[in-house]
Each structure stands twice: as C-alpha cells, then as structure tokens.
Amino acid sequence: MNVLMVTSECAPFVKTGGLADVVGALPGALAPLGLDVRVMLPAYPGLFPLLPQGEEVARFDDLPGGPGRLVQVQAQGLVLLLLDAPQLYDRAGKPYTGPDGRDWADNHLRFGALAQAAARICFDGLPGWKPEVLHAHDWQAGLAPVYLKQAGRAVPKSVLTIHNIAFQGRFGPQVLGELGLRDDWFHADGLEYYGDLSFLKAGLVYADAVTTVSPTYAREILTPEFGMGLEGVLQARAADLSGILNGIDTGAWNPSADEALARTFDAKTLARKAENRAEIAARLGLERGEGPLFCVISRLTGQKGLDTLAEAIPHLVAEGAQLALLGSGEPALEEAYTRAAQQFPGRVGVQIGYDEAFSHLLQGGSDAILIPSRFEPCGLTQLYGLRYGTLPVVARTGGLADTVIDANAAALAVGVATGFVLDSVSRQGIEAGISRTCAAYADRKLWQGMQRAAMRQPVGWETSARAYADLYATLQA
Ligand code: ADP
C-alpha cells in the first residue's frame, strides 16, 4: 500500500517537537509491513543541500502563494518529497516563526500550498507511484483532507493525526479565496471556527479517520478541559477517532550504542550510568551528590507544568537531590530556571537552548526525568527515559498515564513499576512525587529493579505501526 504522509516537520531534518520524531520513525516501522511511505514536507533552507541529489517529480503553477515543484530524494532511510517553493520557504527563521519570534504572516499560504500539493499528487500520482492513503499530521497538513473532499473524489482516503490540539492554525475568513476553498463550506459544520478558518478543525471534519497519539489523550480531547474548543467537533467524529501510542526510534535512542554518551550501558551494566552523570555534572557545574539527579528536557511552556516545578526546586534540593534542565521557550521560564541555578549552585544546573546530543547525555546520566505536564498528547521524553533506565516522574495525563506504571505497592510487589505518577500538577503534588522518588532511590535494590523493568518495557514502533497499518487497511476496504 502506498501512503503519502504530509507534515511540516520530520526528524532528523527539521524538528521543533515530538511530531518530527514520529514522522521520522514511523515510515521505517511501516516498511516491513509492506507499506511504501513517502513523506512530503516544505523545502526549508535546512533541506536545500538535499535538492540537487533529488529528482523533480512534479511541478505546480498555481499553488496558494505561487508556483512550486516537488523534488523526491532518499535520505536517512526515508523517501522525501520536498515542496520547493522559495517564495514561501526560503527564509531565515524557524518553521512557523520568523527571527522576531512571531508567526510568519503568510503561514496560511505556506501550509495551504503544502496541503494542496499533496492533494494534487493524490489525484495525478507521481511517476510509478500513486498514494492510496493520505496521512496528514497536525494543523499544518489539515487542509489536505479538505482539498481531497472538495474535489469530490472518494479516493484516496485520508487520516489526520493530532499531535497537539493546542495548535489549530486559525486565520481570518479573508484567506478562504486565496486558499481556493469553497465559500459554501464555510459554516459551523464545515471549515468555520467562530468566524475564522481553522486548518485543524477543517481537517477534523473532512478527514476519513482521526487519530491522536495516545488512547488516554483520545478520550481527554472529547472533554472541554482538554479539547481546547474542539471537543464538540471531536465528539461528532468520536466513531472515527482513535488513539495510537507513539513509539520511539530505538536505533537512535539505544543506550548500548549511543555516541552522545560518555559511556554506553545496558540493563546489566547500569553502574556505568555514573560516568554519564559525571559528564553532566562537569558540563553544568554540579557537585558530587548522594541523592538522585533529576533532569528536565523540554520546551519551556505552561503546557509542561514547569512554572509549578520551579516552585518545588527548594524542596528538591532539601531532599538532597540535584536538577539538570535543558530547555528553551518562554522567557519568564528561562529566567526562573536560570535564577534557580544561581540560587542553588552545584545543585541545580541549567542549559538554555536546544541541544540534541546533550539531551541524550542527560537521559544517559540522570536517575529520573521530571514531566509534570498539564496535558501531554503522548510525550516522548518519558519513553526515552524508560529505555535509558531514567525513571519518569510524570503527571497522570495523556500518553504519560498510558506509558508509566506507578511505583505503588501492588505494582512493586509484582515487579512492573517503571516510574512515579504524580497525584496532581500542584506544588504539593510535585513535591510529594520528588520525595517518593528520593525514598525509592535510597533503596538501591528496589531502584535497580525498577530500572530493569523500565528498560524491558517495549517502547519501539512495532505495535503502533501495526495499528496504523490496520487503520489504513480498514479505510481502503
Ligand atoms: P513536545 O512535542 O510537546 O515538545 P515531546 O515529549 O513529544 O514534547 O517531544 C519533545 C522532543 O523534543 C523530544 O525528542 C525531546 O527530547 C526534544 N527536546 C525538547 N526540548 C529539547 C531541547 N532543549 N534540546 C534537545 N531536545 C529537546
């Protein structure tokens, strides 16, 4: 079966979050099941070096925002379809924001063009290849199912995956014409969202199936607390909505062969993690410590509960633990953690910025990873933590709740506990979780048992790739 994935990010080429990891790894997991997946994404400047190695497979004269061409190229085990439209994508800055940190003013064109190019490929095919399923990811690809339906064709079927419902791609109604969308579909049961066009909502209405990245988040987004205004639309699609847990790329994230580590290790050589901890300590100026080293690897936003975690730092230090944080995002949070590092020198170390290699080292050398998210569609860092014997301390929400087994008495008794689930994302809740983690850490036998259980937990793509393949097959039937 031929599957066209449409996305604005794909690891390792362009990444701002978990979406990139998923799109970068899922095609490789689907290949052994007999699926031929190609990944369409914008040719941002970071991808320009690939263009000369590729082959032009399509030209478009009149996409939203001007002409474009599609270049197919193989890289890192993926078949990429790069939409080369320099007037939309050849700019310094990030995928969604300019150097001033503000959204690009023409994001509706940048991602409308991507969606429309995808739909045209579905109709016309490429030399020797025609999509049988279109799989769109997040709001940036949300219009692709709409363009398919608008053309009145029943094939191919489309799937839209929600990686984070907080981002909805909302634009004023004046963009409708520029995007070639039908006026008579601009109503509450169609493209319209409270007077605006919402790319995500439109996709949710017109896709044949909707998925999100964990079973718990699939249930949560049906409620006002988590649905971010789209709960009604989702309830109407509930029969076509499912949650398929993300996996991780177990090749890129393998503690026994990870080149970013000071020392590789496996479940039988856990003591070697200490060498990675020493390397982290040297980089962040941490003292030698008897207590556990907690880490945070995250976008610094309210979603992640890190404002509340900052309040619990004095408690963490008083418990004899240390904290290493790698992240970037909201200035107020960057400042709060920079201040905490100054306030507790040797105990709290902070690196502001994005650093892929250091994120691996932190997973390799920390004892626990803190993820007190207010909502978390799936979450990847707890899965990396499990694989590296770095026990997750997580909020009871979304994919965190689906992947971490709390160290309660019953789970410990049968040896399946893999982490610590917080009762609430409040200062008290986080402090209690930190205390429980420190107490467990002091019992070396119990801790190592949990680490081994964590490292045994399957976190690869096998199960979920099969679930996607089954979904595609159902749609085709
Ligand atoms: P989200 O997609 O909401 O940001 P996820 O946990 O699903 O959260 O995915 C985040 C991804 O980004 C993980 O691969 C994580 O390791 C990575 N990441 C986040 N912040 C940083 C950072 N500052 N440096 C390196 N990697 C980071």
Coordinates of C-alpha atoms and ligand atoms in Angstrom, one line a residue:
M1 CA 0.0 0.0 0.0
N2 CA 1.3 3.5 -0.9
V3 CA 0.9 6.1 1.9
L4 CA 1.6 9.8 1.5
M5 CA 2.5 11.5 4.8
V6 CA 2.1 15.2 4.8
T7 CA 3.9 17.1 7.5
S8 CA 5.7 20.3 8.5
E9 CA 8.5 18.6 10.4
C10 CA 10.5 15.4 10.0
A11 CA 13.5 14.3 12.1
P12 CA 16.4 14.5 11.7
F13 CA 15.9 17.2 9.1
V14 CA 13.6 19.7 10.8
K15 CA 12.3 19.5 14.3
T16 CA 10.6 21.6 16.9
G17 CA 8.9 18.8 18.8
G18 CA 7.6 15.3 19.0
L19 CA 5.8 15.4 15.6
A20 CA 9.2 15.4 13.9
D21 CA 10.3 12.2 15.7
V22 CA 7.1 10.4 14.9
V23 CA 7.2 11.3 11.2
G24 CA 10.9 10.5 11.0
A25 CA 10.5 7.0 12.5
L26 CA 7.0 5.7 11.5
P27 CA 7.7 5.1 7.8
G28 CA 10.6 2.8 8.7
A29 CA 8.4 0.9 11.0
L30 CA 5.7 0.6 8.3
A31 CA 8.1 -0.7 5.6
P32 CA 8.4 -4.2 7.0
L33 CA 4.6 -4.4 6.9
G34 CA 4.7 -3.9 3.2
L35 CA 3.8 -0.2 3.1
D36 CA 5.6 2.2 0.8
V37 CA 5.5 5.6 2.6
R38 CA 6.7 8.9 1.2
V39 CA 7.0 12.0 3.3
M40 CA 6.0 15.4 1.9
L41 CA 7.3 18.5 3.6
P42 CA 8.4 22.0 2.7
A43 CA 11.9 22.5 1.4
Y44 CA 13.1 24.8 4.2
P45 CA 16.7 26.1 3.9
G46 CA 18.0 23.3 6.1
L47 CA 16.9 20.9 3.3
F48 CA 18.4 22.8 0.4
P49 CA 21.5 20.6 0.4
L50 CA 19.3 17.6 -0.5
L51 CA 17.6 19.2 -3.5
P52 CA 20.5 18.7 -6.0
Q53 CA 20.6 15.0 -5.1
G54 CA 16.9 14.5 -5.9
E55 CA 14.7 14.2 -8.9
E56 CA 12.0 16.7 -9.8
V57 CA 8.8 14.6 -9.9
A58 CA 6.1 17.3 -10.2
R59 CA 5.5 21.0 -11.0
F60 CA 2.7 23.2 -9.8
D61 CA 2.0 26.6 -11.4
D62 CA -0.7 27.9 -9.1
L63 CA -0.5 26.7 -5.6
P64 CA -1.6 29.1 -2.9
G65 CA 1.3 31.6 -2.7
G66 CA 2.6 30.9 -6.2
P67 CA 4.3 28.1 -8.1
G68 CA 6.3 25.2 -6.7
R69 CA 7.9 21.9 -7.6
L70 CA 8.3 18.6 -5.9
V71 CA 11.7 17.0 -5.6
Q72 CA 11.9 13.4 -4.5
V73 CA 15.1 12.4 -2.6
Q74 CA 16.1 9.5 -0.4
A75 CA 17.8 10.4 2.8
Q76 CA 18.3 8.7 6.2
G77 CA 16.2 5.8 5.1
L78 CA 13.2 7.9 4.1
V79 CA 11.8 8.9 0.8
L80 CA 11.2 12.6 1.0
L81 CA 9.0 14.7 -1.3
L82 CA 10.3 18.2 -0.8
L83 CA 8.0 21.0 -1.8
D84 CA 10.4 23.6 -3.3
A85 CA 8.7 27.0 -3.3
P86 CA 11.3 29.5 -2.4
Q87 CA 8.9 32.4 -2.1
L88 CA 7.2 30.5 0.8
Y89 CA 10.1 28.7 2.5
D90 CA 13.4 30.2 1.7
R91 CA 13.8 32.4 4.8
A92 CA 16.0 32.6 7.9
G93 CA 14.0 31.6 10.9
K94 CA 12.0 28.6 12.2
P95 CA 9.4 26.5 10.5
Y96 CA 6.5 28.6 11.9
T97 CA 8.1 31.8 13.1
G98 CA 10.5 34.5 11.9
P99 CA 13.6 35.7 13.5
D100 CA 11.5 38.0 15.6
G101 CA 9.7 35.0 17.1
R102 CA 6.4 35.9 15.6
D103 CA 4.3 33.6 13.3
W104 CA 5.0 34.2 9.6
A105 CA 2.2 36.4 8.3
D106 CA 1.6 34.0 5.4
N107 CA 1.5 30.7 7.3
H108 CA -1.9 30.0 5.7
L109 CA -0.2 30.1 2.3
R110 CA 2.9 28.2 3.4
F111 CA 0.9 25.3 4.7
G112 CA -2.1 25.7 2.4
A113 CA 0.3 25.2 -0.5
L114 CA 1.7 22.0 1.2
A115 CA -1.8 20.6 1.6
Q116 CA -2.8 21.4 -1.9
A117 CA 0.3 20.0 -3.5
A118 CA -0.4 16.8 -1.5
A119 CA -4.0 16.6 -2.8
R120 CA -2.8 17.0 -6.4
I121 CA -0.3 14.2 -6.0
C122 CA -3.1 12.0 -4.8
F123 CA -5.1 12.7 -8.0
D124 CA -2.4 12.7 -10.5
G125 CA 0.2 10.4 -8.9
L126 CA 3.9 10.5 -9.4
P127 CA 5.9 8.6 -12.0
G128 CA 5.3 4.9 -10.9
W129 CA 3.7 5.8 -7.6
K130 CA 0.2 6.8 -6.6
P131 CA -0.9 7.4 -3.0
E132 CA -3.6 5.0 -1.7
V133 CA -3.9 6.7 1.7
L134 CA -3.1 10.3 2.6
H135 CA -1.9 10.7 6.2
A136 CA -1.9 14.3 7.4
H137 CA -0.2 15.5 10.6
D138 CA -1.4 18.4 12.7
W139 CA -3.0 21.7 11.5
Q140 CA -0.2 22.4 9.0
A141 CA -1.5 19.5 6.9
G142 CA -5.1 19.9 8.0
L143 CA -6.4 21.2 4.6
A144 CA -5.1 18.2 2.7
P145 CA -8.2 16.1 3.5
V146 CA -10.4 19.1 2.7
Y147 CA -8.9 19.5 -0.8
L148 CA -9.5 15.8 -1.4
K149 CA -13.1 16.0 -0.4
Q150 CA -13.6 19.3 -2.2
A151 CA -12.6 17.7 -5.5
G152 CA -15.4 15.2 -4.9
R153 CA -13.2 12.1 -5.2
A154 CA -13.7 9.2 -2.9
V155 CA -10.1 8.0 -3.1
P156 CA -7.6 8.1 -1.6
K157 CA -8.9 8.0 2.0
S158 CA -7.4 10.4 4.5
V159 CA -6.2 10.2 8.1
L160 CA -5.5 13.2 10.2
T161 CA -3.3 12.8 13.3
I162 CA -3.5 15.3 16.2
H163 CA -0.1 15.6 17.8
N164 CA -1.1 18.7 19.9
I165 CA -4.6 20.2 19.8
A166 CA -3.3 23.4 21.2
F167 CA -2.1 24.4 17.8
Q168 CA -5.1 24.9 15.5
G169 CA -3.9 27.1 12.6
R170 CA -6.6 29.8 12.8
F171 CA -6.8 32.6 10.2
G172 CA -9.3 35.2 9.3
P173 CA -12.1 34.4 6.8
Q174 CA -10.5 36.6 4.1
V175 CA -7.9 33.8 3.4
L176 CA -10.6 31.5 2.1
G177 CA -10.3 32.7 -1.5
E178 CA -6.5 32.7 -1.5
L179 CA -6.6 29.1 -0.5
G180 CA -9.2 28.1 -3.1
L181 CA -11.6 26.8 -0.5
R182 CA -15.4 26.7 -1.1
D183 CA -17.4 29.6 0.4
D184 CA -20.4 27.3 0.8
W185 CA -18.4 25.1 3.1
F186 CA -17.7 28.0 5.4
H187 CA -20.1 27.2 8.2
A188 CA -20.1 25.7 11.7
D189 CA -20.3 22.1 10.4
G190 CA -17.5 22.7 7.9
L191 CA -14.5 24.9 7.7
E192 CA -15.6 27.7 10.0
Y193 CA -14.5 28.1 13.6
Y194 CA -16.2 31.0 15.3
G195 CA -16.0 33.3 12.3
D196 CA -12.4 32.1 11.3
L197 CA -10.9 29.4 9.2
S198 CA -9.3 26.7 11.4
F199 CA -7.0 24.4 9.5
L200 CA -7.2 21.8 12.2
K201 CA -10.9 21.9 12.6
A202 CA -11.4 21.7 8.9
G203 CA -9.2 18.6 8.7
L204 CA -11.1 17.0 11.6
V205 CA -14.4 17.5 9.8
Y206 CA -13.3 16.2 6.4
A207 CA -10.7 13.5 7.1
D208 CA -12.0 9.9 6.9
A209 CA -10.3 9.0 10.2
V210 CA -8.8 11.0 13.0
T211 CA -6.2 9.7 15.3
T212 CA -4.2 11.1 18.2
V213 CA -1.1 9.8 19.8
S214 CA -2.3 8.0 22.9
P215 CA -5.5 6.3 24.0
T216 CA -5.9 8.5 27.1
Y217 CA -5.5 11.7 25.1
A218 CA -8.1 10.4 22.6
R219 CA -10.6 10.3 25.5
E220 CA -9.4 13.5 27.1
I221 CA -9.9 15.7 24.0
L222 CA -13.6 14.8 24.0
T223 CA -13.9 17.0 27.1
P224 CA -13.9 20.8 27.5
E225 CA -10.9 20.6 29.8
F226 CA -8.6 19.2 27.1
G227 CA -10.5 19.7 23.8
M228 CA -9.4 23.4 23.5
G229 CA -12.7 24.3 22.0
L230 CA -12.7 21.4 19.5
E231 CA -14.4 18.9 21.8
G232 CA -17.7 19.3 20.1
V233 CA -16.2 18.6 16.6
L234 CA -14.4 15.6 18.0
Q235 CA -17.5 14.3 19.7
A236 CA -19.2 14.3 16.4
R237 CA -16.3 12.3 15.0
A238 CA -15.9 10.0 18.0
A239 CA -16.7 6.9 16.0
D240 CA -13.8 7.6 13.7
L241 CA -11.4 8.8 16.4
S242 CA -8.7 6.5 18.0
G243 CA -5.6 6.8 20.0
I244 CA -2.4 5.1 18.8
L245 CA 0.6 5.5 21.1
N246 CA 3.8 6.9 19.7
G247 CA 6.9 4.7 19.7
I248 CA 10.5 5.8 19.6
D249 CA 13.3 5.2 17.2
T250 CA 15.1 2.5 19.2
G251 CA 18.1 2.8 16.9
A252 CA 18.7 6.4 17.5
W253 CA 17.9 6.0 21.2
N254 CA 19.9 3.0 22.2
P255 CA 21.9 3.3 25.5
S256 CA 24.2 0.5 24.5
A257 CA 25.3 2.2 21.2
D258 CA 24.6 5.9 21.8
E259 CA 27.6 8.0 20.6
A260 CA 26.4 11.0 22.5
L261 CA 27.1 9.2 25.8
A262 CA 30.3 9.4 27.8
R263 CA 29.8 5.7 28.5
T264 CA 27.3 3.3 26.9
F265 CA 25.4 0.8 29.1
D266 CA 22.6 -1.7 29.2
A267 CA 20.4 -3.3 31.8
K268 CA 23.2 -5.4 33.1
T269 CA 25.7 -2.6 33.4
L270 CA 23.7 0.2 35.0
A271 CA 26.5 1.3 37.2
R272 CA 28.1 2.8 34.1
K273 CA 25.4 5.5 34.1
A274 CA 27.5 7.1 36.8
E275 CA 30.1 8.1 34.2
N276 CA 27.4 9.9 32.2
R277 CA 26.3 11.6 35.4
A278 CA 29.8 12.8 36.0
E279 CA 30.0 14.2 32.5
I280 CA 26.7 16.1 33.0
A281 CA 28.0 17.4 36.4
A282 CA 31.2 18.7 34.7
R283 CA 29.2 20.4 32.0
L284 CA 26.7 22.1 34.3
G285 CA 29.0 22.6 37.3
L286 CA 27.1 20.2 39.6
E287 CA 28.7 18.9 42.8
R288 CA 29.1 15.2 43.6
G289 CA 25.8 14.2 45.1
E290 CA 24.5 11.2 47.1
G291 CA 20.9 11.8 46.1
P292 CA 19.3 11.3 42.7
L293 CA 19.9 13.5 39.7
F294 CA 16.6 14.6 38.2
C295 CA 16.6 16.0 34.6
V296 CA 14.1 18.0 32.5
I297 CA 14.4 18.1 28.7
S298 CA 11.6 20.2 27.4
R299 CA 10.1 23.1 25.6
L300 CA 9.6 25.7 28.4
T301 CA 5.9 26.4 28.2
G302 CA 3.0 26.4 30.6
Q303 CA 1.8 23.1 29.0
K304 CA 4.7 21.3 30.6
G305 CA 3.9 22.4 34.2
L306 CA 7.4 23.8 34.5
D307 CA 6.2 27.0 36.3
T308 CA 4.9 24.8 39.1
L309 CA 8.0 22.6 39.0
A310 CA 10.2 25.7 39.6
E311 CA 8.3 26.3 42.9
A312 CA 9.3 22.8 44.0
I313 CA 13.0 23.3 43.5
P314 CA 13.9 24.3 47.1
H315 CA 12.1 21.1 48.2
L316 CA 14.1 19.0 45.6
V317 CA 17.3 20.5 46.9
A318 CA 16.3 20.0 50.6
E319 CA 15.7 16.3 49.7
G320 CA 19.4 16.0 48.8
A321 CA 18.6 15.7 45.1
Q322 CA 20.0 17.6 42.1
L323 CA 18.4 19.0 39.0
A324 CA 19.7 19.3 35.4
L325 CA 17.5 21.2 33.0
L326 CA 17.8 21.5 29.2
G327 CA 15.2 23.6 27.5
S328 CA 14.2 26.8 25.8
G329 CA 10.9 28.7 25.4
E330 CA 9.0 31.3 27.3
P331 CA 11.4 34.0 28.6
A332 CA 9.8 34.0 32.1
L333 CA 10.6 30.3 32.5
E334 CA 14.1 30.6 31.0
E335 CA 14.7 33.3 33.7
A336 CA 13.1 31.3 36.5
Y337 CA 15.4 28.4 35.9
T338 CA 18.5 30.5 35.3
R339 CA 17.8 32.1 38.7
A340 CA 17.3 28.7 40.3
A341 CA 20.8 27.7 39.1
Q342 CA 22.3 30.8 40.6
Q343 CA 20.4 30.3 43.9
F344 CA 21.5 26.7 44.2
P345 CA 24.9 26.5 42.7
G346 CA 26.2 22.9 42.4
R347 CA 22.8 21.5 42.9
V348 CA 20.8 22.9 40.0
G349 CA 22.3 23.2 36.6
V350 CA 20.6 24.7 33.6
Q351 CA 21.4 24.9 29.9
I352 CA 19.0 27.2 27.9
G353 CA 18.8 26.2 24.3
Y354 CA 18.2 23.2 22.0
D355 CA 20.9 20.6 22.1
E356 CA 20.1 17.1 20.7
A357 CA 23.4 15.5 21.8
F358 CA 23.1 16.9 25.4
S359 CA 19.5 15.6 25.6
H360 CA 20.9 12.0 25.0
L361 CA 23.6 12.5 27.7
L362 CA 21.0 13.8 30.1
Q363 CA 18.9 10.6 29.6
G364 CA 22.0 8.5 29.9
G365 CA 23.3 10.0 33.2
S366 CA 20.2 11.1 35.1
D367 CA 18.4 8.9 37.6
A368 CA 14.9 10.3 36.9
I369 CA 13.2 12.6 34.4
L370 CA 10.5 15.0 35.6
I371 CA 7.5 15.6 33.3
P372 CA 4.7 17.4 35.2
S373 CA 2.7 18.3 32.1
R374 CA -0.8 19.8 32.4
F375 CA -1.6 17.9 29.2
E376 CA 0.6 15.6 27.1
P377 CA -0.8 14.0 23.9
C378 CA 1.9 11.3 24.1
G379 CA 5.2 12.6 25.3
L380 CA 8.5 11.1 24.1
T381 CA 10.9 12.0 26.8
Q382 CA 9.4 9.5 29.3
L383 CA 9.8 6.8 26.6
Y384 CA 13.5 7.7 26.2
G385 CA 13.8 7.7 30.0
L386 CA 12.3 4.2 30.2
R387 CA 14.8 3.0 27.6
Y388 CA 17.8 4.6 29.4
G389 CA 16.8 3.4 32.9
T390 CA 16.0 7.0 33.9
L391 CA 12.7 6.7 35.7
P392 CA 10.0 9.0 34.7
V393 CA 8.2 11.1 37.3
V394 CA 5.0 12.2 35.4
A395 CA 1.6 13.8 35.6
R396 CA -1.4 11.5 35.3
T397 CA -2.4 12.7 31.8
G398 CA -2.4 11.7 28.2
G399 CA 0.3 9.4 27.0
L400 CA 2.2 9.8 30.3
A401 CA -0.6 7.9 32.0
D402 CA -0.5 5.3 29.3
T403 CA 3.2 4.6 29.4
V404 CA 4.4 4.8 33.0
I405 CA 3.4 2.3 35.7
D406 CA 3.4 4.0 39.1
A407 CA 5.6 2.6 41.9
N408 CA 2.6 1.7 44.1
A409 CA 2.8 -1.2 46.5
A410 CA 0.8 -3.5 44.1
A411 CA 3.0 -2.8 41.1
L412 CA 6.2 -3.0 43.1
A413 CA 5.1 -6.4 44.5
V414 CA 4.9 -7.9 41.0
G415 CA 7.9 -6.1 39.7
V416 CA 6.2 -4.0 37.0
A417 CA 6.6 -0.5 38.3
T418 CA 8.6 1.8 36.0
G419 CA 8.2 5.3 37.4
F420 CA 6.2 7.7 39.6
V421 CA 2.8 9.2 38.7
L422 CA 2.0 12.5 40.4
D423 CA -1.3 12.9 42.2
S424 CA -1.6 16.4 40.8
V425 CA 0.4 19.1 39.0
S426 CA 0.5 21.4 42.0
R427 CA 3.5 22.3 44.1
Q428 CA 2.4 19.8 46.8
G429 CA 1.8 17.1 44.2
I430 CA 5.2 17.6 42.6
E431 CA 7.0 17.8 45.9
A432 CA 5.4 14.6 47.1
G433 CA 6.5 12.9 43.8
I434 CA 10.0 14.1 44.3
S435 CA 10.0 12.8 47.9
R436 CA 8.7 9.4 46.8
T437 CA 11.3 9.2 44.1
C438 CA 14.1 10.1 46.5
A439 CA 12.9 7.4 49.0
A440 CA 12.8 4.8 46.3
Y441 CA 16.3 5.8 45.1
A442 CA 17.7 5.3 48.6
D443 CA 16.7 1.6 48.3
R444 CA 19.2 0.5 45.7
K445 CA 17.7 -2.9 45.2
L446 CA 14.2 -1.6 44.6
W447 CA 15.5 1.2 42.3
Q448 CA 17.6 -1.2 40.2
G449 CA 14.6 -3.5 39.9
M450 CA 12.5 -0.6 38.6
Q451 CA 15.2 0.5 36.2
R452 CA 15.3 -3.0 34.7
A453 CA 11.5 -3.2 34.5
A454 CA 11.6 0.2 32.7
M455 CA 14.3 -0.9 30.2
R456 CA 12.3 -4.1 29.5
Q457 CA 9.2 -2.1 28.6
P458 CA 8.6 -2.2 24.8
V459 CA 8.8 1.4 23.5
G460 CA 9.5 0.8 19.9
W461 CA 7.1 1.2 17.0
E462 CA 6.2 -2.4 16.3
T463 CA 2.8 -2.4 17.9
S464 CA 1.7 1.0 16.8
A465 CA 3.0 0.6 13.3
R466 CA 0.7 -2.4 13.0
A467 CA -2.2 -0.3 14.4
Y468 CA -1.7 2.4 11.7
A469 CA -1.4 -0.3 9.0
D470 CA -4.7 -1.8 10.2
L471 CA -6.3 1.6 10.2
Y472 CA -5.2 2.3 6.6
A473 CA -6.5 -1.2 5.6
T474 CA -9.8 -0.5 7.2
L475 CA -10.2 2.7 5.3
Q476 CA -9.4 1.1 2.0
A477 CA -11.8 -1.8 2.5
Ligands
ADP1 P1 6.5 18.2 22.5 O1 6.3 17.6 21.2 O2 5.3 18.7 23.2 O3 7.6 19.2 22.6 P2 7.5 15.5 23.3 O4 8.0 14.9 24.6 O5 6.5 14.8 22.5 O6 7.0 17.0 23.5 O7 8.8 15.7 22.3 C1 9.8 16.6 22.6 C2 11.0 16.2 21.8 O8 11.9 17.3 21.7 C3 11.8 15.1 22.4 O9 12.5 14.4 21.4 C4 12.8 15.9 23.3 O10 14.0 15.1 23.6 C5 13.1 17.0 22.4 N1 13.5 18.3 23.1 C6 12.7 19.2 23.8 N2 13.5 20.2 24.2 C7 14.7 20.0 23.8 C8 16.0 20.7 24.0 N3 16.0 21.9 24.6 N4 17.1 20.1 23.4 C9 17.1 18.9 22.8 N5 15.9 18.2 22.6 C10 14.8 18.7 23.1

